[in-house]
Tab-separated table of C-alpha atoms in Angstrom:
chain	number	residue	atom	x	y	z
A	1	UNK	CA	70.894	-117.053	59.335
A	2	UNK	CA	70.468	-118.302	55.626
A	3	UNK	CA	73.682	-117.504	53.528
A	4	UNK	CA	73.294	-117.871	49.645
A	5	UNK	CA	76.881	-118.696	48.668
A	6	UNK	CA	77.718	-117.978	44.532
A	7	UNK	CA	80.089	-120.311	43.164
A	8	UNK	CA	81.604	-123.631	43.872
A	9	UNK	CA	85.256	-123.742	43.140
A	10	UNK	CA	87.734	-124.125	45.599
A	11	UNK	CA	86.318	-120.502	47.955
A	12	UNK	CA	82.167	-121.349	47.860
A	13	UNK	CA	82.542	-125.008	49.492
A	14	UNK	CA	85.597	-123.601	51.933
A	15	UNK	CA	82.723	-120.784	52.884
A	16	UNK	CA	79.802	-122.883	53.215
A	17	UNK	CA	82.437	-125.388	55.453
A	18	UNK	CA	83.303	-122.505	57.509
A	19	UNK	CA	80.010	-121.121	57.933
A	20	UNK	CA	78.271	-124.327	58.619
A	21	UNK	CA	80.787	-124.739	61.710
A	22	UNK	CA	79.426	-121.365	63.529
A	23	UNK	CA	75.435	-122.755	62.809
A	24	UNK	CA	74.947	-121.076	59.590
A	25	UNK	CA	72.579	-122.059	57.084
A	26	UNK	CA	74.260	-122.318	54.217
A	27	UNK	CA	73.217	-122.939	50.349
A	28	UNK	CA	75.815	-123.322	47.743
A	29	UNK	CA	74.950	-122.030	44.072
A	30	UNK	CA	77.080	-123.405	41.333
A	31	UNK	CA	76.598	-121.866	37.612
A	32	UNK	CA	77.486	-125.409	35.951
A	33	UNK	CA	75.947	-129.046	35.834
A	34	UNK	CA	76.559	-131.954	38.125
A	35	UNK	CA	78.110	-133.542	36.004
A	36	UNK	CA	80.500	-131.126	34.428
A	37	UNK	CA	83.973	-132.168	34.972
A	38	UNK	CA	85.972	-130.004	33.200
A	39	UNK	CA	88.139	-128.532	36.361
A	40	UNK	CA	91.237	-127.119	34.880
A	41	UNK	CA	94.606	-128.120	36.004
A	42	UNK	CA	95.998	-128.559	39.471
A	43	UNK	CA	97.064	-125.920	42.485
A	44	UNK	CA	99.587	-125.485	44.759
A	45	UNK	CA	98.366	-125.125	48.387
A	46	UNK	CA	100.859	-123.032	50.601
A	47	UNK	CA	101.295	-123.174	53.795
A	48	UNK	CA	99.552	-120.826	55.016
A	49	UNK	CA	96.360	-122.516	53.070
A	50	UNK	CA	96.838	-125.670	54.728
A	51	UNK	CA	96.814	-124.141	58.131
A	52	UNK	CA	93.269	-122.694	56.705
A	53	UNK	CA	92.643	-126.049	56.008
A	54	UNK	CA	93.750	-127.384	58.996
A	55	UNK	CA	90.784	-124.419	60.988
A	56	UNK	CA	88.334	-126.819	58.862
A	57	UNK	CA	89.432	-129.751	59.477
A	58	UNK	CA	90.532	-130.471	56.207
A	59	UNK	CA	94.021	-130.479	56.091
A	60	UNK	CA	94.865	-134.031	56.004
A	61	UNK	CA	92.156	-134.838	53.950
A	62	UNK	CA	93.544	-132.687	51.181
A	63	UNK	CA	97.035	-133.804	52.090
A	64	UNK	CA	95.665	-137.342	50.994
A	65	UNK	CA	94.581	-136.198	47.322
A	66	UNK	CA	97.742	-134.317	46.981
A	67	UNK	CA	100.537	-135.840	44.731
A	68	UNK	CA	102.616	-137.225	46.621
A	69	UNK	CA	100.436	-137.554	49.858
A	70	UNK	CA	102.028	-135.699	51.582
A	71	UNK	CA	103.753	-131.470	51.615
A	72	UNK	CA	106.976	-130.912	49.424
A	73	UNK	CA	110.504	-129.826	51.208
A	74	UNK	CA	109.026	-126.219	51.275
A	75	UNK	CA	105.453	-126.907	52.619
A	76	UNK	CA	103.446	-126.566	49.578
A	77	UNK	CA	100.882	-129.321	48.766
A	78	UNK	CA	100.365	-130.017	44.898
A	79	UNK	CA	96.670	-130.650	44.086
A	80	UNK	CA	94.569	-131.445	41.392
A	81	UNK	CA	91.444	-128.683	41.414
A	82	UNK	CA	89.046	-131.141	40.598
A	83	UNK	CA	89.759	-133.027	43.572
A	84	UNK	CA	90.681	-129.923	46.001
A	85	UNK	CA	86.581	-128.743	44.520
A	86	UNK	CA	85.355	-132.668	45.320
A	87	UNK	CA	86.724	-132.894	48.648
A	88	UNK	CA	85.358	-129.212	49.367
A	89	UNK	CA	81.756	-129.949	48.362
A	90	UNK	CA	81.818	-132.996	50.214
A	91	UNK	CA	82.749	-131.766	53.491
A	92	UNK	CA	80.218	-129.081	53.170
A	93	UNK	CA	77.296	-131.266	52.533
A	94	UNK	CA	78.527	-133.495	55.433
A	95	UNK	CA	78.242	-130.545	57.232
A	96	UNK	CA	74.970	-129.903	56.330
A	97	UNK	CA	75.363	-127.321	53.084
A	98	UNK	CA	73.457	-127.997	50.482
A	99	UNK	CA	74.685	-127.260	46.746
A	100	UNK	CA	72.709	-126.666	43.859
A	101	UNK	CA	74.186	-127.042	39.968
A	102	UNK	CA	72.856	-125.199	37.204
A	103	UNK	CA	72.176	-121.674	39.264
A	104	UNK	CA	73.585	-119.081	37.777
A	105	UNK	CA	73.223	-115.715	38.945
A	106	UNK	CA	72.246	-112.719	36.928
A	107	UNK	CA	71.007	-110.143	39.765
A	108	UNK	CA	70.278	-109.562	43.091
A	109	UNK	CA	67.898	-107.695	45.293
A	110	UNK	CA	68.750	-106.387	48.404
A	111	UNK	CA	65.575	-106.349	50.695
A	112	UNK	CA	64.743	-105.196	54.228
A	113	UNK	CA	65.715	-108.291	55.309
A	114	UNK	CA	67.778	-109.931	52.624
A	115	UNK	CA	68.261	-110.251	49.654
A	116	UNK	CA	66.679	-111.955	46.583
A	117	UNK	CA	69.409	-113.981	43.828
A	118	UNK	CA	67.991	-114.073	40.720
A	119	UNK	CA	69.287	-116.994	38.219
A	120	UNK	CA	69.186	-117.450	34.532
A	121	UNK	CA	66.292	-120.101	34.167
A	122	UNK	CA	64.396	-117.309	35.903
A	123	UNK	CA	64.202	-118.980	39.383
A	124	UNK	CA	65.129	-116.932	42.706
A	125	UNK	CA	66.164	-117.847	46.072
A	126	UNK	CA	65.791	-115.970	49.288
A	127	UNK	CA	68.701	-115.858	52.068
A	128	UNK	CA	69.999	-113.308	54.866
A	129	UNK	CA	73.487	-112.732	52.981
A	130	UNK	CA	74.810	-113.402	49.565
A	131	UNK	CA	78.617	-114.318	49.350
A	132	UNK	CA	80.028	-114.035	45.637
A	133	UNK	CA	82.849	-116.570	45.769
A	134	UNK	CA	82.287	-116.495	41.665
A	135	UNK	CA	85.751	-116.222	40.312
A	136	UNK	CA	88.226	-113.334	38.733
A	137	UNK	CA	84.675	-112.432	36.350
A	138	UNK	CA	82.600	-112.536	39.093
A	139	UNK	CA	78.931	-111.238	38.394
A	140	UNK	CA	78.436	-110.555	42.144
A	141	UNK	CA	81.174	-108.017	42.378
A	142	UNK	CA	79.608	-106.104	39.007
A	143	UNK	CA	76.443	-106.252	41.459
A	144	UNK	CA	77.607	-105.200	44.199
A	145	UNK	CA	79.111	-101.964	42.226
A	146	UNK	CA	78.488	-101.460	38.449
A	147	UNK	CA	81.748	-99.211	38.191
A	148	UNK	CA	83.758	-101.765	39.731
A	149	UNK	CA	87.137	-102.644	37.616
A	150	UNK	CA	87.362	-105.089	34.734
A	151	UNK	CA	90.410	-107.777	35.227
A	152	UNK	CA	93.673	-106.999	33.978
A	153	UNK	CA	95.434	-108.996	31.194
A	154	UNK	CA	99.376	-110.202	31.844
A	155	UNK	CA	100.831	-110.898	28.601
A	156	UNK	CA	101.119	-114.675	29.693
A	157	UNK	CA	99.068	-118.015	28.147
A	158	UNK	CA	99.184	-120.503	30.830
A	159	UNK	CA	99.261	-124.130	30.032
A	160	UNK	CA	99.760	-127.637	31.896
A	161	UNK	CA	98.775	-131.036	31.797
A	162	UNK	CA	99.498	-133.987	33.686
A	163	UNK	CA	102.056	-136.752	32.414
A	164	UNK	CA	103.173	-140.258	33.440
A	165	UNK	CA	106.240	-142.661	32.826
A	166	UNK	CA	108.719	-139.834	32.843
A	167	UNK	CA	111.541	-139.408	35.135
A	168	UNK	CA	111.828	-135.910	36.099
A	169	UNK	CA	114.576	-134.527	38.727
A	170	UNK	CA	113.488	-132.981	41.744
A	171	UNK	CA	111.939	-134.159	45.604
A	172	UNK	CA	108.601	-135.224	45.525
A	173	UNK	CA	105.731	-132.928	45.968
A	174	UNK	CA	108.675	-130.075	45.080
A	175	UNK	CA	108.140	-127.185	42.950
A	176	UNK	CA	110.802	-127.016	40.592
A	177	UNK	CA	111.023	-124.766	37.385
A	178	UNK	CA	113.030	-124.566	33.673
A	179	UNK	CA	113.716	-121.219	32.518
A	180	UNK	CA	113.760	-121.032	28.845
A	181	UNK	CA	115.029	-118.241	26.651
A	182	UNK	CA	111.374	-118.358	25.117
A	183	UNK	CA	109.038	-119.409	27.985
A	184	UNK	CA	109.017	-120.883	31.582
A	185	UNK	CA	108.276	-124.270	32.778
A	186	UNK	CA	107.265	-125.448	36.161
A	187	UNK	CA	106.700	-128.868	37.365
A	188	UNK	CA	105.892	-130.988	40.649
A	189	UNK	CA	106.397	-134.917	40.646
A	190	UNK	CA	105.082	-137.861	42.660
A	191	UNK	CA	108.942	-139.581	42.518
A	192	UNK	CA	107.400	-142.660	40.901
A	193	UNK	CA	106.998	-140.981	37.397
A	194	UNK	CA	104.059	-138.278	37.726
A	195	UNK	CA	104.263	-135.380	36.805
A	196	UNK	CA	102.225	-132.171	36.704
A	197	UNK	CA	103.556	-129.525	34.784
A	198	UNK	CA	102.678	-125.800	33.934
A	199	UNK	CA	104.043	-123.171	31.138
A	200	UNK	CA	104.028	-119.713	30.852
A	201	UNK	CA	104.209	-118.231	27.476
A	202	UNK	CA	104.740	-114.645	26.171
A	203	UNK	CA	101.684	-113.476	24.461
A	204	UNK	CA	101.235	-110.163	23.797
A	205	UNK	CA	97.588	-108.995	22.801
A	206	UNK	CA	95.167	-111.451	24.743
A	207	UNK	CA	93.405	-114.494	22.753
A	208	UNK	CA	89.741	-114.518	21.783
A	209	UNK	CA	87.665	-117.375	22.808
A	210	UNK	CA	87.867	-118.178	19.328
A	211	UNK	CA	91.613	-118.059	19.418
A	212	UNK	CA	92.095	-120.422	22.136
A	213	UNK	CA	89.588	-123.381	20.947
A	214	UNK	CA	91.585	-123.771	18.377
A	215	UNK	CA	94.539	-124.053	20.026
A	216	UNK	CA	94.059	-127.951	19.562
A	217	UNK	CA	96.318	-130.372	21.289
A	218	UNK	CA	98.988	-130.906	18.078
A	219	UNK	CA	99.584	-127.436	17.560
A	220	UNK	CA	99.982	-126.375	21.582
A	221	UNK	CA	102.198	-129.573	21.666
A	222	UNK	CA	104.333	-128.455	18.965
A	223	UNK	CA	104.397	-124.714	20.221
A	224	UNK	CA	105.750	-125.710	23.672
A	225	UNK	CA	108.496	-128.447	21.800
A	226	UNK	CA	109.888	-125.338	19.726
A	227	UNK	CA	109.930	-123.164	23.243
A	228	UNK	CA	111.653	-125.656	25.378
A	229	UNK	CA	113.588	-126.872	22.708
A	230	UNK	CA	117.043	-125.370	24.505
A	231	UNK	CA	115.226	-126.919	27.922
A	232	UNK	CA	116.719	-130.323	29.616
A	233	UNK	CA	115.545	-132.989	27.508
A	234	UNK	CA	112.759	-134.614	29.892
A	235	UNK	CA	110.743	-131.314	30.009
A	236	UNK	CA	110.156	-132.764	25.959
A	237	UNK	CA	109.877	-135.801	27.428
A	238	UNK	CA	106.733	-134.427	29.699
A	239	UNK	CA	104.953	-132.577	27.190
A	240	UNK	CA	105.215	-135.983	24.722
A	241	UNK	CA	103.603	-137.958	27.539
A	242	UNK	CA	100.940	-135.718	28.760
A	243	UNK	CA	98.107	-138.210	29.041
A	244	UNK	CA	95.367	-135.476	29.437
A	245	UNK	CA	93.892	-132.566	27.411
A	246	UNK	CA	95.967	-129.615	27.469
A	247	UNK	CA	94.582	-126.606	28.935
A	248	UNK	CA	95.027	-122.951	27.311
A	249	UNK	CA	94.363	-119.860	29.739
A	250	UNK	CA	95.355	-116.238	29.500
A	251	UNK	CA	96.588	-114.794	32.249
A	252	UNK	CA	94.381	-111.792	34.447
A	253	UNK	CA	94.816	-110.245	37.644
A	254	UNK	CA	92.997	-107.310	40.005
A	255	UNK	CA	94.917	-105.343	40.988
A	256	UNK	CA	92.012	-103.472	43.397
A	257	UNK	CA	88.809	-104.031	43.983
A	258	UNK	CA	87.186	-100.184	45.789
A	259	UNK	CA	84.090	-101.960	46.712
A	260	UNK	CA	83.663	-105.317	48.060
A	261	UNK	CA	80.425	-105.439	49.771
A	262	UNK	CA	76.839	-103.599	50.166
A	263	UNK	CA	73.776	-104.051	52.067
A	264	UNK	CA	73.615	-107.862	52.544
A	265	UNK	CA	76.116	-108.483	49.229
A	266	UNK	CA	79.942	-109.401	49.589
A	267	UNK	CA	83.030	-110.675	47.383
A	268	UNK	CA	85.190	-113.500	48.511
A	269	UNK	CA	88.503	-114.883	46.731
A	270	UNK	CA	89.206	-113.853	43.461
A	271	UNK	CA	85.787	-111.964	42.641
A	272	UNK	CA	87.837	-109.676	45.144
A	273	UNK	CA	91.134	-109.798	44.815
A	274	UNK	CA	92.601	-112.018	41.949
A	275	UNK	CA	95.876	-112.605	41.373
A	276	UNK	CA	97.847	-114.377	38.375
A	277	UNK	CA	99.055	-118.026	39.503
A	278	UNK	CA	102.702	-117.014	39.717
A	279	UNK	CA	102.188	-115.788	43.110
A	280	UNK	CA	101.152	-119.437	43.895
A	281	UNK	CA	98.358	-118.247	46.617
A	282	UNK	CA	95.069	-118.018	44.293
A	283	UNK	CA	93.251	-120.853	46.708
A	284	UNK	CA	95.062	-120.020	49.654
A	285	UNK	CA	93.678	-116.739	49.928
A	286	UNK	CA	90.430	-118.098	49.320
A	287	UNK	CA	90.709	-120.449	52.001
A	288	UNK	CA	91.779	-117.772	54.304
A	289	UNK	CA	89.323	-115.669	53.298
A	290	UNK	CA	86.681	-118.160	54.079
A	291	UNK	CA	88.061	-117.993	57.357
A	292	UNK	CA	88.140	-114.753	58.540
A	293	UNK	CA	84.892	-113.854	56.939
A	294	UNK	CA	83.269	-116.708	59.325
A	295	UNK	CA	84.944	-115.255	62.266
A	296	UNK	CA	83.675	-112.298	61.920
A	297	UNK	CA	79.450	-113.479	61.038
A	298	UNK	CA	80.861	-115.287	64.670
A	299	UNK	CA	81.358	-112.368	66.795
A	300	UNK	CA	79.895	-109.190	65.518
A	301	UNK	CA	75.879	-108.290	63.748
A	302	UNK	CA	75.826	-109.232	60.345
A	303	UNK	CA	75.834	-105.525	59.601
A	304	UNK	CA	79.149	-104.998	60.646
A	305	UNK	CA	80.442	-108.205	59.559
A	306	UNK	CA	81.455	-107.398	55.900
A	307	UNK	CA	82.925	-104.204	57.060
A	308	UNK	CA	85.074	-105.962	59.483
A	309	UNK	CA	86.517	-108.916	56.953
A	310	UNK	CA	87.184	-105.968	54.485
A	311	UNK	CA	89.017	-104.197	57.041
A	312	UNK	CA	91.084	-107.368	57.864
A	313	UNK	CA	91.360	-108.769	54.568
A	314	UNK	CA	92.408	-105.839	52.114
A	315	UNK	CA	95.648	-104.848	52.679
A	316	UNK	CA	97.250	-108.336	52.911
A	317	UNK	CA	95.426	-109.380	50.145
A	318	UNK	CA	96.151	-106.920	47.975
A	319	UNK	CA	100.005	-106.944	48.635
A	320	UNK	CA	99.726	-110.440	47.466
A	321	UNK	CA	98.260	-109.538	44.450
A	322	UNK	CA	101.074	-107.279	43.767
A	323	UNK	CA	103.384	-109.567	44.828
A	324	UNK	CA	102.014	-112.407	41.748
A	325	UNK	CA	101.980	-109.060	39.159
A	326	UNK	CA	105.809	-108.564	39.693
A	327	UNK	CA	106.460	-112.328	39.789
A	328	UNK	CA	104.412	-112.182	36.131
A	329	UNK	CA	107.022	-109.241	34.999
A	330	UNK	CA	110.256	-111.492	35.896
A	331	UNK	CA	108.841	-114.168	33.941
A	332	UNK	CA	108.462	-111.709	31.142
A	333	UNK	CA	111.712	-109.577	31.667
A	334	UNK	CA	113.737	-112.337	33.393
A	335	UNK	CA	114.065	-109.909	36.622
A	336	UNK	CA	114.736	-111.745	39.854
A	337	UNK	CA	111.369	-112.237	41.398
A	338	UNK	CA	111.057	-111.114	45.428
A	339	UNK	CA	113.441	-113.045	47.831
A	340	UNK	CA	111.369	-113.498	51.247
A	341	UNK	CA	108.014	-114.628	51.480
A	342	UNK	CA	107.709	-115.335	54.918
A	343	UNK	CA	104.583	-112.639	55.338
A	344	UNK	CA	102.554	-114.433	53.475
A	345	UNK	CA	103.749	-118.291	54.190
A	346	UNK	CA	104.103	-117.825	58.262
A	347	UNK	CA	100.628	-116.177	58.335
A	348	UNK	CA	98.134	-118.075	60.635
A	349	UNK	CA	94.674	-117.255	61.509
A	350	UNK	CA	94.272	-117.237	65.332
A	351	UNK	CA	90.340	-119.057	65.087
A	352	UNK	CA	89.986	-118.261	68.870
A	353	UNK	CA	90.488	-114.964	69.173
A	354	UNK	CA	87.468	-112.213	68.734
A	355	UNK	CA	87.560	-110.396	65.687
């Protein structure tokens, strides 16, 4: 079996390292250049996505490129995307993927024994399955159903950055967060003065493309100093020694997705299921994902396969999902956010088991 795999963020190399472990053929198609670095900000992996990790092998690997080398007190694993999207690639050439830059897909044709991807500089490729792992805008899913929902804006503009040379309170590798009358801050250091930070911002009518490049450095800078101005004094003493580009985002979620696969077509990861990053399980689910939808191309026909991970994936996901959109609200509101999590730390993926 051939599987075309779209995307390769954090869920296309998990899939292709997951699919290359049951003998699958796998070919990773990623919409930007080699040599594009521009990999947003940094991730918390949860628990229950290093035990993911762990089903590929990769757990102490990542664990290695986290910030402080190691999990925090609760179990989560600070990463830097960039890295978490190097180390996946890697592993799933070395396991005999191959990826291909600059392939950006515009259609797809299912065929009798297929299906066709169809990219922008007009070339095609021909594989048994096509797995959309293209992100909360994913073309795939609008593919795969032409009705299917557009994201949802949260009235939040995400920022972060990374900064050095600050002493910051808190256990290493620890999520720890600032509430401010205007705005919330999070943060995660290394205990020998690094620190990667986050901010969530009111910001009620969503910002053009336009609107966000030229939100330059100075005047996002200056924005966050007047929010956190009532803050403990080394949250100004982060955003002063940010040593990186800041990076603006608005906030979107999906709330449902009715359709995630047809004929030889199916949605992974956020083209199925995105939530905001307050729930904190964005590449987690990914990575889970990845992992159940490999199970079950293990142990059923490839026609019932899809079915199958939709039927084990949905419901869980989805509560998660809802789960990050009231977390969103508290930030807004200043509600108390939900108090156990163990569903969706404690869950494990039992590899050996038949689907």
């Amino acid at each position: 079996m051939h599987v075309l795999v779209i995307g390769g963020g954090v869920a296309g190399p998990a899939t292709a390292v997951a699919l290359c472990s049951i003998g699958v053929e796998v070919t990773v198609c990623e919409a930007r250049p080699a040599e594009d670095k521009d990999a947003g900000l940094w991730v918390m992996v949860a628990p229950n996505g290093l035990a993911a990790l762990d089903m590929l092998g990769l757990r102490e690997t990542v664990l290695r490129e986290s910030l402080a080398g190691e999990v925090g007190p609760s179990g989560f694993a600070p990463v830097r995307r960039l890295g978490l999207y190097r180390l996946l690639r890697e592993a799933a050439v070395a396991r005999g993927a191959r990826i291909e830059h600059d392939r950006k897909l515009v259609d797809a044709d299912t065929t009798a024994d297929g299906v066709v991807a169809r990219f922008a500089d007009g070339s095609t490729l021909h594989g048994d399955l096509l797995v959309g792992c293209d992100g909360v805008h994913s073309r795939t899913r609008s593919i795969i159903d032409p009705a299917a929902p557009a994201t949802r804006y949260v009235p939040l503009l995400n920022l972060g950055g990374f900064a050095s040379g600050v002493e910051a309170p808190g256990d290493p590798a620890q999520l720890q967060f600032v509430r401010a009358p205007k705005g919330f801050f999070g943060y995660a250091t290394s205990g020998t003065g690094e620190v990667w930070w986050f901010a969530n911002l009111p910001w009620g009518a969503e910002p053009s493309r336009a609107e966000l490049a030229a939100m330059d450095r100075a005047s996002l800078t200056a924005r966050l100093l007047d929010t956190f101005a009532e803050a403990p004094p080394f949250v100004a003493d982060v955003l002063r020694s940010t040593y990186t580009d800041l990076y603006a985002l608005p906030t979107h979620d999906l709330p449902t997705v009715p359709t995630w696969w047809r004929d030889n077509l199916v949605i992974l990861g956020d083209a199925a299921h995105a939530t905001t990053p307050t729930s904190g399980q964005g590449s987690s689910m990914a990575l889970e994902d990845a992992v159940v939808l490999a199970k079950c191309l293990r142990d059923l026909p490839r026609t019932q396969a899809a079915a199958r991970y939709e039927q084990l994936r949905r419901e869980r996901v989805e509560g998660i999902v809802a789960l990050g959109a009231r977390a969103s609200a508290a930030k807004l509101n200043d509600a108390a956010p939900d108090n156990s999590l163990d569903w969706v730390l404690d869950y494990r993926i039992d590899w050996a088991a038949r689907v």
